[in-house]
Amino acid sequence: MKVVITGATGNVGTALLRRLAEEPDIQPHGISRRPPGDAPPYRGVTWTPVDLGRPGAEEVLKGVFENADAVVHLAWRIQPARDERATYRTNVAGSAQVFGAAVAAKVPHLVHMSSVGAYSPGSKDRRVDESWPVDGVRSSFYSRHKAAVEHMLNKFESDLLISRPRPGLILQSDAGSEIREYFLGKLVPRALFRNRIPVLPLPRDLVLQFVHADDVADGLVRILRQRPHGGVNLVADPVVTPRALAEVLGGRPVYVPAGLVRLLANVSWRLRLQPTPPGWVDLALKSPLLDASRARTELGWKPQFDAQEALQVLLRGIGEGKGVPGSPAL
């Protein structure tokens, strides 16, 4: 089985390559803006360098997609968050080129990595299934882009079998450096994560769902094998409350108004003290909690890491400065 993976050097892509090493009948072909080194998990993978945001990428992709049994579209840009035109070129316009090339090459199965961020706002007191609207949280560029691509996909449904995994926040130790760089920058020193944080100011409504990248990769392999149509939520239990989050960091929560957190994020963002715009705060507070029953019952998916374990390994990775060897920098 030939499987082409866009964004194969990212957080999920590296986990998927590790998982596919256990599947001898699947031959991965990686797409990235620049080919990585030959260190694991890249060893033995065929690579084609393509910048999805550039005009003409669709023609290159069409050639790569020829005779592919499936395309797994993971490529996505979170930075530069201050230049939405740049992120849009990859996230939305680039996705359109991937989908157009898949249709032109007659690929039988497209797996598009969506996100909890595609969903419309929802309450934190119940879980929603894959039928929940995917209109996003409008103040978050990430969410707007995820929702836009979900709606774009509807135009390709008559030509492709499309699976849409929608995970919660995806964590792994090897993504520590990347996640710190993308979301915290130099404002939060790496050494802080090696020690106990006695007090953590958090909004009371900050309730999150995490999933380990290796469990997402296992879900993707099951999707490739079983080819479900439509959305598939991928989240691990339990939901992580402010109290649980503080406990993982070794302290206790101090509840502060959500509006104050957003204000501080906005001011520090505008002063260029950290790289995360306030829309990420809105997304964390407004995204619904997901029900992963479909993945568990239809695909037989069972996470090997619970949500708190996934968070713990990420924090260790941040503290130790872990990253994927040879991964090209954005």
PDB file of N, CA, C and O in Angstrom, residues 144-204:
ATOM      1  N   ARG A 144     -10.369  29.262  12.321  1.00  0.00           N
ATOM      2  CA  ARG A 144     -10.976  29.713  11.061  1.00  0.00           C
ATOM      3  C   ARG A 144     -10.457  28.888   9.895  1.00  0.00           C
ATOM      4  O   ARG A 144     -11.207  28.474   9.009  1.00  0.00           O
ATOM      5  N   HIS A 145      -9.147  28.648   9.879  1.00  0.00           N
ATOM      6  CA  HIS A 145      -8.554  27.884   8.786  1.00  0.00           C
ATOM      7  C   HIS A 145      -9.032  26.431   8.801  1.00  0.00           C
ATOM      8  O   HIS A 145      -9.353  25.855   7.750  1.00  0.00           O
ATOM      9  N   LYS A 146      -9.061  25.819   9.999  1.00  0.00           N
ATOM     10  CA  LYS A 146      -9.522  24.434  10.094  1.00  0.00           C
ATOM     11  C   LYS A 146     -10.968  24.310   9.625  1.00  0.00           C
ATOM     12  O   LYS A 146     -11.332  23.362   8.900  1.00  0.00           O
ATOM     13  N   ALA A 147     -11.818  25.252  10.031  1.00  0.00           N
ATOM     14  CA  ALA A 147     -13.215  25.216   9.620  1.00  0.00           C
ATOM     15  C   ALA A 147     -13.354  25.448   8.113  1.00  0.00           C
ATOM     16  O   ALA A 147     -14.153  24.777   7.438  1.00  0.00           O
ATOM     17  N   ALA A 148     -12.572  26.379   7.568  1.00  0.00           N
ATOM     18  CA  ALA A 148     -12.647  26.662   6.137  1.00  0.00           C
ATOM     19  C   ALA A 148     -12.291  25.430   5.309  1.00  0.00           C
ATOM     20  O   ALA A 148     -12.936  25.127   4.300  1.00  0.00           O
ATOM     21  N   VAL A 149     -11.267  24.686   5.758  1.00  0.00           N
ATOM     22  CA  VAL A 149     -10.863  23.494   5.012  1.00  0.00           C
ATOM     23  C   VAL A 149     -11.918  22.391   5.147  1.00  0.00           C
ATOM     24  O   VAL A 149     -12.181  21.661   4.192  1.00  0.00           O
ATOM     25  N   GLU A 150     -12.531  22.280   6.306  1.00  0.00           N
ATOM     26  CA  GLU A 150     -13.614  21.304   6.462  1.00  0.00           C
ATOM     27  C   GLU A 150     -14.730  21.588   5.453  1.00  0.00           C
ATOM     28  O   GLU A 150     -15.257  20.675   4.803  1.00  0.00           O
ATOM     29  N   HIS A 151     -15.111  22.847   5.310  1.00  0.00           N
ATOM     30  CA  HIS A 151     -16.170  23.183   4.356  1.00  0.00           C
ATOM     31  C   HIS A 151     -15.700  22.978   2.915  1.00  0.00           C
ATOM     32  O   HIS A 151     -16.479  22.545   2.055  1.00  0.00           O
ATOM     33  N   MET A 152     -14.442  23.292   2.646  1.00  0.00           N
ATOM     34  CA  MET A 152     -13.888  23.060   1.319  1.00  0.00           C
ATOM     35  C   MET A 152     -13.957  21.583   0.939  1.00  0.00           C
ATOM     36  O   MET A 152     -14.256  21.225  -0.200  1.00  0.00           O
ATOM     37  N   LEU A 153     -13.688  20.727   1.900  1.00  0.00           N
ATOM     38  CA  LEU A 153     -13.691  19.284   1.642  1.00  0.00           C
ATOM     39  C   LEU A 153     -15.031  18.794   1.107  1.00  0.00           C
ATOM     40  O   LEU A 153     -15.085  17.812   0.351  1.00  0.00           O
ATOM     41  N   ASN A 154     -16.107  19.459   1.511  1.00  0.00           N
ATOM     42  CA  ASN A 154     -17.430  19.013   1.064  1.00  0.00           C
ATOM     43  C   ASN A 154     -17.551  19.014  -0.456  1.00  0.00           C
ATOM     44  O   ASN A 154     -18.291  18.208  -1.032  1.00  0.00           O
ATOM     45  N   LYS A 155     -16.791  19.897  -1.111  1.00  0.00           N
ATOM     46  CA  LYS A 155     -16.854  19.983  -2.572  1.00  0.00           C
ATOM     47  C   LYS A 155     -16.181  18.792  -3.258  1.00  0.00           C
ATOM     48  O   LYS A 155     -16.383  18.562  -4.449  1.00  0.00           O
ATOM     49  N   PHE A 156     -15.377  18.036  -2.494  1.00  0.00           N
ATOM     50  CA  PHE A 156     -14.646  16.903  -3.067  1.00  0.00           C
ATOM     51  C   PHE A 156     -15.261  15.557  -2.694  1.00  0.00           C
ATOM     52  O   PHE A 156     -14.746  14.514  -3.079  1.00  0.00           O
ATOM     53  N   GLU A 157     -16.358  15.588  -1.948  1.00  0.00           N
ATOM     54  CA  GLU A 157     -16.949  14.341  -1.454  1.00  0.00           C
ATOM     55  C   GLU A 157     -17.401  13.415  -2.575  1.00  0.00           C
ATOM     56  O   GLU A 157     -17.380  12.190  -2.425  1.00  0.00           O
ATOM     57  N   SER A 158     -17.812  13.982  -3.708  1.00  0.00           N
ATOM     58  CA  SER A 158     -18.295  13.132  -4.810  1.00  0.00           C
ATOM     59  C   SER A 158     -17.154  12.436  -5.543  1.00  0.00           C
ATOM     60  O   SER A 158     -17.380  11.475  -6.281  1.00  0.00           O
ATOM     61  N   ASP A 159     -15.921  12.910  -5.343  1.00  0.00           N
ATOM     62  CA  ASP A 159     -14.771  12.351  -6.059  1.00  0.00           C
ATOM     63  C   ASP A 159     -13.847  11.517  -5.185  1.00  0.00           C
ATOM     64  O   ASP A 159     -13.014  10.764  -5.703  1.00  0.00           O
ATOM     65  N   LEU A 160     -13.952  11.652  -3.867  1.00  0.00           N
ATOM     66  CA  LEU A 160     -13.022  10.992  -2.958  1.00  0.00           C
ATOM     67  C   LEU A 160     -13.754  10.405  -1.760  1.00  0.00           C
ATOM     68  O   LEU A 160     -14.765  10.958  -1.307  1.00  0.00           O
ATOM     69  N   LEU A 161     -13.235   9.306  -1.246  1.00  0.00           N
ATOM     70  CA  LEU A 161     -13.628   8.854   0.083  1.00  0.00           C
ATOM     71  C   LEU A 161     -12.762   9.640   1.063  1.00  0.00           C
ATOM     72  O   LEU A 161     -11.528   9.554   1.027  1.00  0.00           O
ATOM     73  N   ILE A 162     -13.399  10.418   1.924  1.00  0.00           N
ATOM     74  CA  ILE A 162     -12.673  11.334   2.797  1.00  0.00           C
ATOM     75  C   ILE A 162     -12.922  10.972   4.253  1.00  0.00           C
ATOM     76  O   ILE A 162     -14.069  10.911   4.712  1.00  0.00           O
ATOM     77  N   SER A 163     -11.827  10.732   4.982  1.00  0.00           N
ATOM     78  CA  SER A 163     -11.877  10.549   6.430  1.00  0.00           C
ATOM     79  C   SER A 163     -11.333  11.817   7.081  1.00  0.00           C
ATOM     80  O   SER A 163     -10.347  12.393   6.615  1.00  0.00           O
ATOM     81  N   ARG A 164     -11.968  12.242   8.183  1.00  0.00           N
ATOM     82  CA  ARG A 164     -11.602  13.491   8.828  1.00  0.00           C
ATOM     83  C   ARG A 164     -11.315  13.270  10.321  1.00  0.00           C
ATOM     84  O   ARG A 164     -12.173  13.548  11.158  1.00  0.00           O
ATOM     85  N   PRO A 165     -10.156  12.749  10.691  1.00  0.00           N
ATOM     86  CA  PRO A 165      -9.834  12.651  12.110  1.00  0.00           C
ATOM     87  C   PRO A 165      -9.807  14.032  12.750  1.00  0.00           C
ATOM     88  O   PRO A 165      -9.238  14.971  12.188  1.00  0.00           O
ATOM     89  N   ARG A 166     -10.435  14.131  13.928  1.00  0.00           N
ATOM     90  CA  ARG A 166     -10.493  15.411  14.648  1.00  0.00           C
ATOM     91  C   ARG A 166      -9.979  15.189  16.072  1.00  0.00           C
ATOM     92  O   ARG A 166     -10.755  14.896  16.977  1.00  0.00           O
ATOM     93  N   PRO A 167      -8.687  15.305  16.270  1.00  0.00           N
ATOM     94  CA  PRO A 167      -8.105  15.055  17.594  1.00  0.00           C
ATOM     95  C   PRO A 167      -8.213  16.260  18.509  1.00  0.00           C
ATOM     96  O   PRO A 167      -8.423  17.399  18.061  1.00  0.00           O
ATOM     97  N   GLY A 168      -8.024  15.999  19.808  1.00  0.00           N
ATOM     98  CA  GLY A 168      -7.806  17.074  20.760  1.00  0.00           C
ATOM     99  C   GLY A 168      -6.378  17.580  20.631  1.00  0.00           C
ATOM    100  O   GLY A 168      -5.737  17.420  19.579  1.00  0.00           O
ATOM    101  N   LEU A 169      -5.840  18.180  21.674  1.00  0.00           N
ATOM    102  CA  LEU A 169      -4.479  18.707  21.640  1.00  0.00           C
ATOM    103  C   LEU A 169      -3.490  17.550  21.630  1.00  0.00           C
ATOM    104  O   LEU A 169      -3.496  16.710  22.529  1.00  0.00           O
ATOM    105  N   ILE A 170      -2.628  17.500  20.606  1.00  0.00           N
ATOM    106  CA  ILE A 170      -1.752  16.352  20.378  1.00  0.00           C
ATOM    107  C   ILE A 170      -0.394  16.610  20.999  1.00  0.00           C
ATOM    108  O   ILE A 170       0.292  17.583  20.659  1.00  0.00           O
ATOM    109  N   LEU A 171       0.020  15.710  21.892  1.00  0.00           N
ATOM    110  CA  LEU A 171       1.246  15.912  22.658  1.00  0.00           C
ATOM    111  C   LEU A 171       2.170  14.704  22.532  1.00  0.00           C
ATOM    112  O   LEU A 171       1.718  13.578  22.375  1.00  0.00           O
ATOM    113  N   GLN A 172       3.468  14.971  22.596  1.00  0.00           N
ATOM    114  CA  GLN A 172       4.479  13.920  22.732  1.00  0.00           C
ATOM    115  C   GLN A 172       5.758  14.568  23.232  1.00  0.00           C
ATOM    116  O   GLN A 172       5.958  15.782  23.078  1.00  0.00           O
ATOM    117  N   SER A 173       6.625  13.779  23.807  1.00  0.00           N
ATOM    118  CA  SER A 173       7.869  14.300  24.356  1.00  0.00           C
ATOM    119  C   SER A 173       8.726  14.961  23.282  1.00  0.00           C
ATOM    120  O   SER A 173       9.284  16.037  23.490  1.00  0.00           O
ATOM    121  N   ASP A 174       8.822  14.317  22.110  1.00  0.00           N
ATOM    122  CA  ASP A 174       9.685  14.828  21.053  1.00  0.00           C
ATOM    123  C   ASP A 174       9.205  16.152  20.457  1.00  0.00           C
ATOM    124  O   ASP A 174       9.938  16.782  19.702  1.00  0.00           O
ATOM    125  N   ALA A 175       7.974  16.547  20.778  1.00  0.00           N
ATOM    126  CA  ALA A 175       7.467  17.832  20.290  1.00  0.00           C
ATOM    127  C   ALA A 175       7.712  18.953  21.290  1.00  0.00           C
ATOM    128  O   ALA A 175       7.242  20.074  21.089  1.00  0.00           O
ATOM    129  N   GLY A 176       8.445  18.673  22.377  1.00  0.00           N
ATOM    130  CA  GLY A 176       8.621  19.654  23.434  1.00  0.00           C
ATOM    131  C   GLY A 176       9.182  20.981  22.945  1.00  0.00           C
ATOM    132  O   GLY A 176       8.617  22.049  23.211  1.00  0.00           O
ATOM    133  N   SER A 177      10.298  20.934  22.240  1.00  0.00           N
ATOM    134  CA  SER A 177      10.924  22.173  21.763  1.00  0.00           C
ATOM    135  C   SER A 177      10.022  22.910  20.787  1.00  0.00           C
ATOM    136  O   SER A 177       9.904  24.141  20.837  1.00  0.00           O
ATOM    137  N   GLU A 178       9.375  22.164  19.890  1.00  0.00           N
ATOM    138  CA  GLU A 178       8.508  22.768  18.878  1.00  0.00           C
ATOM    139  C   GLU A 178       7.324  23.476  19.533  1.00  0.00           C
ATOM    140  O   GLU A 178       7.014  24.625  19.196  1.00  0.00           O
ATOM    141  N   ILE A 179       6.676  22.817  20.479  1.00  0.00           N
ATOM    142  CA  ILE A 179       5.491  23.407  21.103  1.00  0.00           C
ATOM    143  C   ILE A 179       5.873  24.620  21.948  1.00  0.00           C
ATOM    144  O   ILE A 179       5.184  25.642  21.953  1.00  0.00           O
ATOM    145  N   ARG A 180       6.997  24.528  22.658  1.00  0.00           N
ATOM    146  CA  ARG A 180       7.440  25.696  23.424  1.00  0.00           C
ATOM    147  C   ARG A 180       7.734  26.867  22.501  1.00  0.00           C
ATOM    148  O   ARG A 180       7.354  28.019  22.789  1.00  0.00           O
ATOM    149  N   GLU A 181       8.392  26.608  21.391  1.00  0.00           N
ATOM    150  CA  GLU A 181       8.739  27.683  20.455  1.00  0.00           C
ATOM    151  C   GLU A 181       7.493  28.306  19.854  1.00  0.00           C
ATOM    152  O   GLU A 181       7.388  29.525  19.715  1.00  0.00           O
ATOM    153  N   TYR A 182       6.514  27.471  19.491  1.00  0.00           N
ATOM    154  CA  TYR A 182       5.307  27.961  18.831  1.00  0.00           C
ATOM    155  C   TYR A 182       4.412  28.758  19.767  1.00  0.00           C
ATOM    156  O   TYR A 182       3.783  29.728  19.362  1.00  0.00           O
ATOM    157  N   PHE A 183       4.313  28.316  21.049  1.00  0.00           N
ATOM    158  CA  PHE A 183       3.283  28.864  21.917  1.00  0.00           C
ATOM    159  C   PHE A 183       3.801  29.686  23.097  1.00  0.00           C
ATOM    160  O   PHE A 183       3.072  30.513  23.622  1.00  0.00           O
ATOM    161  N   LEU A 184       5.026  29.464  23.529  1.00  0.00           N
ATOM    162  CA  LEU A 184       5.527  30.145  24.723  1.00  0.00           C
ATOM    163  C   LEU A 184       6.668  31.100  24.418  1.00  0.00           C
ATOM    164  O   LEU A 184       6.781  32.146  25.054  1.00  0.00           O
ATOM    165  N   GLY A 185       7.512  30.736  23.480  1.00  0.00           N
ATOM    166  CA  GLY A 185       8.651  31.580  23.154  1.00  0.00           C
ATOM    167  C   GLY A 185       9.602  31.721  24.328  1.00  0.00           C
ATOM    168  O   GLY A 185       9.675  30.879  25.216  1.00  0.00           O
ATOM    169  N   LYS A 186      10.313  32.832  24.376  1.00  0.00           N
ATOM    170  CA  LYS A 186      11.322  33.041  25.407  1.00  0.00           C
ATOM    171  C   LYS A 186      10.729  33.586  26.703  1.00  0.00           C
ATOM    172  O   LYS A 186      11.429  33.703  27.705  1.00  0.00           O
ATOM    173  N   LEU A 187       9.420  33.922  26.672  1.00  0.00           N
ATOM    174  CA  LEU A 187       8.801  34.471  27.873  1.00  0.00           C
ATOM    175  C   LEU A 187       8.793  33.460  29.019  1.00  0.00           C
ATOM    176  O   LEU A 187       8.928  33.825  30.184  1.00  0.00           O
ATOM    177  N   VAL A 188       8.649  32.184  28.674  1.00  0.00           N
ATOM    178  CA  VAL A 188       8.614  31.127  29.681  1.00  0.00           C
ATOM    179  C   VAL A 188       9.883  30.294  29.524  1.00  0.00           C
ATOM    180  O   VAL A 188      10.028  29.552  28.558  1.00  0.00           O
ATOM    181  N   PRO A 189      10.811  30.363  30.452  1.00  0.00           N
ATOM    182  CA  PRO A 189      12.080  29.636  30.306  1.00  0.00           C
ATOM    183  C   PRO A 189      11.872  28.122  30.393  1.00  0.00           C
ATOM    184  O   PRO A 189      11.006  27.637  31.128  1.00  0.00           O
ATOM    185  N   ARG A 190      12.684  27.395  29.647  1.00  0.00           N
ATOM    186  CA  ARG A 190      12.588  25.938  29.622  1.00  0.00           C
ATOM    187  C   ARG A 190      12.807  25.341  30.999  1.00  0.00           C
ATOM    188  O   ARG A 190      12.171  24.353  31.386  1.00  0.00           O
ATOM    189  N   ALA A 191      13.699  25.953  31.777  1.00  0.00           N
ATOM    190  CA  ALA A 191      14.028  25.417  33.101  1.00  0.00           C
ATOM    191  C   ALA A 191      12.819  25.381  34.019  1.00  0.00           C
ATOM    192  O   ALA A 191      12.782  24.595  34.979  1.00  0.00           O
ATOM    193  N   LEU A 192      11.833  26.226  33.760  1.00  0.00           N
ATOM    194  CA  LEU A 192      10.648  26.250  34.608  1.00  0.00           C
ATOM    195  C   LEU A 192       9.954  24.897  34.629  1.00  0.00           C
ATOM    196  O   LEU A 192       9.359  24.509  35.643  1.00  0.00           O
ATOM    197  N   PHE A 193      10.047  24.159  33.526  1.00  0.00           N
ATOM    198  CA  PHE A 193       9.338  22.882  33.415  1.00  0.00           C
ATOM    199  C   PHE A 193      10.104  21.733  34.062  1.00  0.00           C
ATOM    200  O   PHE A 193       9.616  20.611  34.085  1.00  0.00           O
ATOM    201  N   ARG A 194      11.282  22.022  34.579  1.00  0.00           N
ATOM    202  CA  ARG A 194      12.042  20.993  35.284  1.00  0.00           C
ATOM    203  C   ARG A 194      11.742  21.015  36.784  1.00  0.00           C
ATOM    204  O   ARG A 194      12.231  20.184  37.528  1.00  0.00           O
ATOM    205  N   ASN A 195      10.986  22.024  37.208  1.00  0.00           N
ATOM    206  CA  ASN A 195      10.733  22.208  38.629  1.00  0.00           C
ATOM    207  C   ASN A 195       9.235  22.278  38.907  1.00  0.00           C
ATOM    208  O   ASN A 195       8.416  22.430  37.998  1.00  0.00           O
ATOM    209  N   ARG A 196       8.899  22.183  40.154  1.00  0.00           N
ATOM    210  CA  ARG A 196       7.516  22.317  40.585  1.00  0.00           C
ATOM    211  C   ARG A 196       7.069  23.765  40.444  1.00  0.00           C
ATOM    212  O   ARG A 196       7.805  24.696  40.778  1.00  0.00           O
ATOM    213  N   ILE A 197       5.855  23.961  39.910  1.00  0.00           N
ATOM    214  CA  ILE A 197       5.278  25.295  39.787  1.00  0.00           C
ATOM    215  C   ILE A 197       4.202  25.407  40.861  1.00  0.00           C
ATOM    216  O   ILE A 197       3.116  24.837  40.711  1.00  0.00           O
ATOM    217  N   PRO A 198       4.481  26.079  41.970  1.00  0.00           N
ATOM    218  CA  PRO A 198       3.577  25.987  43.128  1.00  0.00           C
ATOM    219  C   PRO A 198       2.194  26.567  42.909  1.00  0.00           C
ATOM    220  O   PRO A 198       1.207  26.061  43.441  1.00  0.00           O
ATOM    221  N   VAL A 199       2.077  27.642  42.118  1.00  0.00           N
ATOM    222  CA  VAL A 199       0.792  28.307  41.912  1.00  0.00           C
ATOM    223  C   VAL A 199       0.618  28.560  40.421  1.00  0.00           C
ATOM    224  O   VAL A 199       1.532  29.070  39.760  1.00  0.00           O
ATOM    225  N   LEU A 200      -0.562  28.195  39.899  1.00  0.00           N
ATOM    226  CA  LEU A 200      -0.825  28.374  38.476  1.00  0.00           C
ATOM    227  C   LEU A 200      -2.131  29.152  38.307  1.00  0.00           C
ATOM    228  O   LEU A 200      -3.209  28.645  38.622  1.00  0.00           O
ATOM    229  N   PRO A 201      -2.068  30.400  37.819  1.00  0.00           N
ATOM    230  CA  PRO A 201      -3.299  31.171  37.602  1.00  0.00           C
ATOM    231  C   PRO A 201      -4.006  30.706  36.333  1.00  0.00           C
ATOM    232  O   PRO A 201      -3.439  30.745  35.237  1.00  0.00           O
ATOM    233  N   LEU A 202      -5.252  30.257  36.486  1.00  0.00           N
ATOM    234  CA  LEU A 202      -5.994  29.685  35.367  1.00  0.00           C
ATOM    235  C   LEU A 202      -7.470  30.069  35.442  1.00  0.00           C
ATOM    236  O   LEU A 202      -8.021  30.195  36.541  1.00  0.00           O
ATOM    237  N   PRO A 203      -8.129  30.218  34.297  1.00  0.00           N
ATOM    238  CA  PRO A 203      -9.579  30.396  34.314  1.00  0.00           C
ATOM    239  C   PRO A 203     -10.265  29.106  34.769  1.00  0.00           C
ATOM    240  O   PRO A 203      -9.822  28.011  34.419  1.00  0.00           O
ATOM    241  N   ARG A 204     -11.349  29.237  35.491  1.00  0.00           N
ATOM    242  CA  ARG A 204     -12.063  28.066  35.988  1.00  0.00           C
ATOM    243  C   ARG A 204     -12.618  27.219  34.832  1.00  0.00           C
ATOM    244  O   ARG A 204     -12.763  26.003  34.962  1.00  0.00           O
TER     245      ARG A 204
END
